[in-house]
CSV table of C-alpha atoms in Angstrom, one decimal:
chain,number,residue,atom,x,y,z
A,179,MET,CA,53.3,244.6,176.7
A,180,GLY,CA,50.2,245.7,176.1
A,181,PHE,CA,48.1,246.5,179.5
A,182,ALA,CA,51.1,245.2,181.4
A,183,THR,CA,52.4,248.5,183.8
A,184,PHE,CA,55.8,247.7,184.6
A,185,ALA,CA,57.3,250.4,183.1
A,186,SER,CA,54.6,252.9,184.9
A,187,VAL,CA,55.5,251.5,188.2
A,188,THR,CA,58.0,254.2,189.1
A,189,SER,CA,55.3,256.9,187.6
A,190,PHE,CA,52.2,255.2,189.8
A,191,ALA,CA,54.4,255.1,193.2
A,192,GLU,CA,55.3,258.8,192.5
A,193,GLN,CA,51.7,259.7,192.3
A,194,THR,CA,51.0,257.5,195.0
A,195,ARG,CA,53.2,259.7,197.5
A,196,ALA,CA,51.8,262.6,196.0
A,197,VAL,CA,48.4,261.9,197.4
A,198,ALA,CA,49.7,260.8,200.4
A,199,ASN,CA,52.4,264.2,200.9
A,200,VAL,CA,55.4,261.9,201.8
A,201,GLY,CA,57.3,263.7,204.6
A,202,ALA,CA,54.3,265.3,206.1
A,203,PRO,CA,51.7,264.3,208.5
A,204,ARG,CA,49.0,262.8,206.6
A,205,SER,CA,45.7,264.9,206.8
A,206,LEU,CA,42.1,263.1,206.7
A,207,ASP,CA,41.9,264.3,203.3
A,208,ALA,CA,45.4,262.3,202.2
A,209,ILE,CA,44.3,259.3,204.3
A,210,ASN,CA,40.8,259.3,202.7
A,211,LYS,CA,42.2,259.3,199.1
A,212,ILE,CA,44.5,256.6,199.8
A,213,ASP,CA,41.8,254.6,201.3
A,214,PHE,CA,39.5,255.4,198.1
A,215,MET,CA,42.4,254.2,196.0
A,216,ARG,CA,43.2,250.7,198.1
A,217,GLU,CA,39.7,250.3,197.5
A,218,THR,CA,39.3,251.1,193.4
A,219,LEU,CA,42.8,248.8,193.4
A,220,ASP,CA,41.1,246.0,195.3
A,221,HIS,CA,38.2,246.2,192.9
A,222,PHE,CA,40.0,246.8,189.6
A,223,LEU,CA,42.1,243.7,190.6
A,224,ARG,CA,39.2,241.7,191.4
A,225,THR,CA,37.6,242.5,188.4
A,226,LEU,CA,40.4,241.6,186.3
A,227,ILE,CA,40.7,238.0,187.9
A,228,ASN,CA,37.1,237.4,187.1
A,229,ILE,CA,37.4,238.1,183.4
A,230,ASN,CA,40.5,236.0,183.2
A,231,LEU,CA,39.2,233.2,185.2
A,232,ARG,CA,35.7,233.3,182.8
A,233,SER,CA,38.3,233.5,179.6
A,234,ILE,CA,40.3,230.3,180.7
A,235,LYS,CA,37.0,228.2,181.6
A,236,ASN,CA,35.4,229.3,178.5
A,237,ALA,CA,38.8,228.8,176.2
A,238,ASN,CA,38.9,226.8,173.2
A,239,LEU,CA,41.3,224.5,173.6
A,240,VAL,CA,43.0,222.0,171.3
A,241,VAL,CA,43.7,218.7,172.8
A,242,GLY,CA,47.5,217.7,171.1
A,243,ASP,CA,48.8,221.1,171.0
A,244,GLN,CA,51.4,220.8,173.8
A,245,LYS,CA,52.2,224.8,173.1
A,246,LEU,CA,48.9,226.0,173.7
A,247,ILE,CA,48.3,223.5,176.9
A,248,LEU,CA,51.3,224.6,178.4
A,249,LEU,CA,50.5,228.5,177.8
A,250,ALA,CA,46.7,227.6,179.3
A,251,VAL,CA,48.8,225.9,182.7
A,252,LYS,CA,51.2,229.3,182.9
A,253,TRP,CA,48.0,231.5,182.7
A,254,SER,CA,46.2,229.3,185.5
A,255,PHE,CA,49.3,229.7,187.6
A,256,ILE,CA,49.2,233.6,187.1
A,257,ILE,CA,45.4,233.7,188.0
A,258,GLU,CA,45.9,231.5,191.3
A,259,TYR,CA,49.0,234.1,192.4
A,260,ALA,CA,46.8,236.7,191.6
A,261,ASN,CA,43.7,235.5,193.5
A,262,SER,CA,46.0,234.5,196.3
A,263,ILE,CA,47.3,238.3,196.6
A,264,MET,CA,43.6,239.2,196.5
A,265,VAL,CA,43.2,237.5,199.8
A,266,LEU,CA,46.2,238.6,201.6
A,267,LEU,CA,45.3,242.1,201.0
A,268,ARG,CA,41.6,241.7,202.2
A,269,THR,CA,43.0,240.1,205.4
A,270,GLU,CA,45.4,242.4,205.9
A,271,ASN,CA,48.5,240.1,205.3
A,272,GLU,CA,50.4,241.9,202.8
A,273,GLN,CA,54.3,240.3,203.8
A,274,PRO,CA,53.9,237.3,201.7
A,275,ILE,CA,52.3,239.0,198.5
A,276,PHE,CA,55.7,240.2,197.4
A,277,GLY,CA,56.8,236.4,197.0
A,278,LEU,CA,53.9,235.5,195.4
A,279,LEU,CA,54.2,238.8,193.0
A,280,ARG,CA,58.0,237.4,192.0
A,281,SER,CA,56.7,233.8,191.5
A,282,MET,CA,53.9,235.8,189.1
A,283,VAL,CA,56.3,237.6,187.2
A,284,GLU,CA,58.2,234.8,186.6
A,285,SER,CA,55.1,232.7,185.1
A,286,TYR,CA,54.6,235.8,182.9
A,287,VAL,CA,58.0,235.8,181.8
A,288,ASP,CA,57.2,232.0,180.6
A,289,PHE,CA,53.7,232.7,179.3
A,290,ARG,CA,55.3,235.8,176.9
A,291,ASN,CA,58.0,233.3,175.8
A,292,LEU,CA,55.9,230.6,175.1
A,293,MET,CA,54.2,232.9,172.0
A,294,THR,CA,57.5,234.3,170.9
A,295,ILE,CA,60.4,232.1,171.1
A,296,PRO,CA,60.4,229.1,168.9
A,297,ASP,CA,61.0,225.9,171.1
A,298,TYR,CA,60.8,227.5,174.6
A,299,GLU,CA,58.4,224.9,175.5
A,300,LYS,CA,61.4,222.4,175.0
A,301,SER,CA,63.7,224.3,177.1
A,302,LEU,CA,61.1,224.1,180.1
A,303,GLU,CA,60.9,220.5,179.3
A,304,ILE,CA,64.5,220.0,179.7
A,305,GLU,CA,64.9,222.4,182.5
A,306,ASN,CA,61.9,220.2,184.4
A,307,ALA,CA,63.9,217.0,183.6
A,308,GLN,CA,67.2,218.3,184.4
A,309,GLN,CA,65.7,219.0,188.1
A,310,ARG,CA,63.7,216.0,188.3
A,311,GLU,CA,67.2,213.9,187.4
A,312,LYS,CA,68.9,215.5,190.6
A,313,GLN,CA,66.0,214.5,192.6
A,314,LEU,CA,66.2,211.0,191.4
A,315,LYS,CA,69.7,210.8,192.1
A,316,TYR,CA,69.3,211.8,195.6
A,317,ARG,CA,66.6,209.2,196.5
A,318,ASP,CA,68.8,206.6,194.7
A,319,ARG,CA,71.6,207.9,197.6
A,320,ALA,CA,68.8,208.2,200.6
A,321,SER,CA,66.5,205.4,199.4
A,322,GLU,CA,65.7,204.7,203.1
A,323,HIS,CA,65.0,208.1,204.4
A,324,PRO,CA,61.5,208.5,205.3
A,325,LEU,CA,60.5,211.5,203.5
A,326,VAL,CA,62.0,209.8,200.5
A,327,LYS,CA,59.4,206.9,201.0
A,328,ILE,CA,56.7,209.2,201.1
A,329,PHE,CA,57.3,211.6,198.1
A,330,PHE,CA,58.6,209.2,195.4
A,331,PRO,CA,56.9,206.8,193.5
A,332,SER,CA,57.5,202.8,193.2
A,333,GLU,CA,60.6,201.6,191.8
A,334,SER,CA,59.0,200.9,188.8
A,335,ALA,CA,57.7,204.2,188.1
A,336,ILE,CA,60.8,205.3,188.7
A,337,ASP,CA,62.3,203.6,186.4
A,338,GLN,CA,60.0,204.8,183.5
A,339,GLU,CA,60.8,208.4,184.7
A,340,LYS,CA,64.5,208.1,184.3
A,341,LEU,CA,63.8,206.8,180.6
A,342,ASP,CA,61.7,209.7,179.9
A,343,ILE,CA,64.6,212.0,181.1
A,344,ALA,CA,66.9,210.7,178.9
A,345,LYS,CA,64.5,210.7,176.2
A,346,ILE,CA,64.3,214.2,177.0
A,347,LYS,CA,68.0,214.8,177.0
A,348,LYS,CA,69.0,213.0,173.9
A,349,VAL,CA,66.6,215.1,171.9
A,350,ALA,CA,67.6,218.2,173.8
A,351,THR,CA,71.4,217.5,172.7
A,352,GLU,CA,70.1,216.6,169.2
A,353,GLN,CA,68.2,219.5,168.7
A,354,ASN,CA,70.6,222.3,170.5
A,355,ILE,CA,67.8,222.9,172.9
A,356,LYS,CA,69.3,223.9,176.6
A,357,SER,CA,67.5,225.2,179.5
A,358,LEU,CA,67.8,228.9,180.3
A,359,LYS,CA,68.8,231.4,183.3
A,360,ILE,CA,66.3,233.2,184.9
A,361,ILE,CA,68.0,236.3,183.1
A,362,ASP,CA,68.0,234.6,180.0
A,363,LYS,CA,64.4,234.1,180.0
A,364,PHE,CA,63.8,237.8,181.0
A,365,GLN,CA,66.0,238.7,178.1
A,366,LYS,CA,64.0,236.8,175.4
A,367,ALA,CA,60.9,238.1,176.8
A,368,GLN,CA,62.3,241.8,176.3
A,369,MET,CA,62.0,242.6,180.1
A,370,GLU,CA,65.7,242.9,180.8
A,371,PRO,CA,64.7,246.4,182.7
A,372,GLU,CA,62.0,244.3,184.7
A,373,TYR,CA,64.6,242.2,185.8
A,374,TYR,CA,67.4,244.6,187.2
A,375,THR,CA,64.2,246.9,188.9
A,376,ILE,CA,61.0,245.4,189.9
A,377,TYR,CA,61.7,241.6,189.8
A,378,SER,CA,64.8,242.2,192.0
A,379,HIS,CA,63.0,244.4,194.2
A,380,LEU,CA,60.7,241.4,195.0
A,381,SER,CA,63.3,239.2,195.3
A,382,SER,CA,65.0,241.7,197.8
A,383,GLN,CA,61.7,241.8,199.5
A,384,THR,CA,61.5,237.9,199.9
A,385,HIS,CA,65.5,236.8,200.0
A,386,GLY,CA,67.6,240.1,201.1
A,387,ASN,CA,69.8,240.6,203.8
A,388,LEU,CA,68.8,239.0,206.8
A,389,LEU,CA,68.5,242.1,209.2
A,390,LYS,CA,66.4,244.1,207.0
A,391,LEU,CA,64.2,241.5,206.4
A,392,LEU,CA,64.1,241.3,210.6
A,393,ASP,CA,63.2,244.8,210.6
A,394,LYS,CA,60.6,244.3,208.0
A,395,LYS,CA,58.4,241.5,209.3
A,396,PHE,CA,59.2,242.3,213.1
A,397,ASN,CA,57.9,245.6,214.7
A,398,VAL,CA,59.7,246.0,218.2
A,399,ASN,CA,57.5,248.3,220.7
A,400,ASN,CA,61.0,249.9,222.7
A,401,GLY,CA,58.7,250.9,225.2
A,402,THR,CA,56.9,247.6,226.2
A,403,ALA,CA,59.7,245.0,224.5
A,404,LYS,CA,56.3,243.5,222.5
A,405,ILE,CA,57.1,242.3,219.3
A,406,ARG,CA,54.4,242.1,216.5
A,407,VAL,CA,55.2,239.6,213.7
A,408,PHE,CA,54.3,240.4,210.1
A,409,THR,CA,54.0,244.2,210.3
A,410,GLU,CA,52.2,246.1,207.8
A,411,VAL,CA,52.9,247.1,204.4
A,412,ASP,CA,52.7,250.8,203.3
A,413,ASP,CA,50.1,251.5,200.9
A,414,LEU,CA,52.5,253.3,199.0
A,415,THR,CA,54.4,250.3,198.5
A,416,LEU,CA,51.4,248.2,197.6
A,417,SER,CA,49.5,250.4,195.4
A,418,PRO,CA,52.1,250.4,192.2
A,419,LEU,CA,52.3,246.6,192.9
A,420,ILE,CA,48.5,245.7,192.8
A,421,ASP,CA,48.1,247.8,189.6
A,422,MET,CA,50.5,246.0,188.1
A,423,THR,CA,49.4,242.7,188.6
A,424,ALA,CA,45.9,243.9,187.4
A,425,GLY,CA,47.8,245.1,184.0
A,426,ILE,CA,49.6,241.5,183.9
A,427,LEU,CA,46.1,239.7,184.1
A,428,ALA,CA,44.7,241.8,181.3
A,429,SER,CA,47.8,241.9,179.5
A,430,CYS,CA,47.6,237.9,179.3
A,431,VAL,CA,43.6,238.3,177.9
A,432,GLU,CA,45.1,240.2,175.1
A,433,ALA,CA,48.0,238.5,174.2
A,434,ILE,CA,46.2,235.0,174.1
A,435,SER,CA,43.4,236.6,171.7
A,436,ASN,CA,46.1,237.8,169.7
A,437,TYR,CA,48.0,234.8,169.6
A,438,ARG,CA,44.7,232.2,168.8
A,439,PRO,CA,41.9,234.4,167.2
A,440,GLY,CA,38.6,232.5,168.4
A,441,MET,CA,40.4,231.0,171.0
A,442,LEU,CA,38.7,233.2,173.7
A,443,ARG,CA,35.0,234.8,173.6
A,444,THR,CA,36.3,237.5,175.8
A,445,ASN,CA,35.5,240.8,174.5
A,446,ILE,CA,39.0,242.8,174.1
A,447,ARG,CA,37.4,246.1,173.2
A,448,ARG,CA,35.2,245.9,176.6
A,449,LEU,CA,38.4,244.5,178.5
A,450,LYS,CA,40.6,247.7,177.4
A,451,LEU,CA,37.3,250.0,178.2
A,452,ILE,CA,37.4,248.5,181.8
A,453,VAL,CA,41.3,249.0,182.4
A,454,LYS,CA,41.1,252.7,180.8
A,455,THR,CA,38.2,253.7,183.3
A,456,TYR,CA,39.7,252.2,186.5
A,457,ARG,CA,43.5,253.8,185.4
A,458,GLU,CA,41.6,257.4,185.0
A,459,ARG,CA,39.7,257.1,188.1
A,460,ILE,CA,43.2,255.9,189.8
A,461,GLN,CA,44.9,258.8,188.3
A,462,SER,CA,42.0,261.1,189.4
A,463,PHE,CA,42.9,261.5,193.0
């Protein structure tokens, strides 16, 4: 999977815990090491975001190539998620990171499949068409609701949408193209282990047991009864996920370069050196 570090998250987490000496009071040296690791990861992520932004802005996109355009769209989503994660890290609002990273991984799965699975873009098209069809059916049932009047287009535009959806469904039926469940997408991307581990972990952090989520998001001081909302996420939890985010970004640039040689102006050898340098620096802690 190129630079993506899903498989190494466990070892990275163990390494981070070793630095912190979990189970014992943290020494000043351990605290300094964790702070330095976080600063290094912050710079690593920012560097990869900038490389991706320059790469996609200077990419030689071909008008009319639907798959290439869709790849660029998925890639831009990945960059936007990573940039939002960076902002949250720097403002110390870490809790929403899990949901953003979950969406980022979903986009990365689509990104990988678009390059390797024939007609994958058509399965995404029928998936979107089916979802939109459900929305339009609701609109027909509740046309007088004020929200429906705000968020749905004019009658003529809706009629055209229904025709477009019918055409997409007809082609999908003729070519036996179906929308895919999320687990099927991961399996096609050869990422089934990631689905049952990292993706499930991110999902539980976002949509898990209510009492557990309350415990994570609220900090109650038993002495004063004060409640602090959105408690800080431990660096030990975040560090391997930040590294993984940077790895996904690097993997996207490498994958596009291999998929369409000449499309990007990015120096892949330099990119590999940057990733290698940061990873060695992190592992030296």
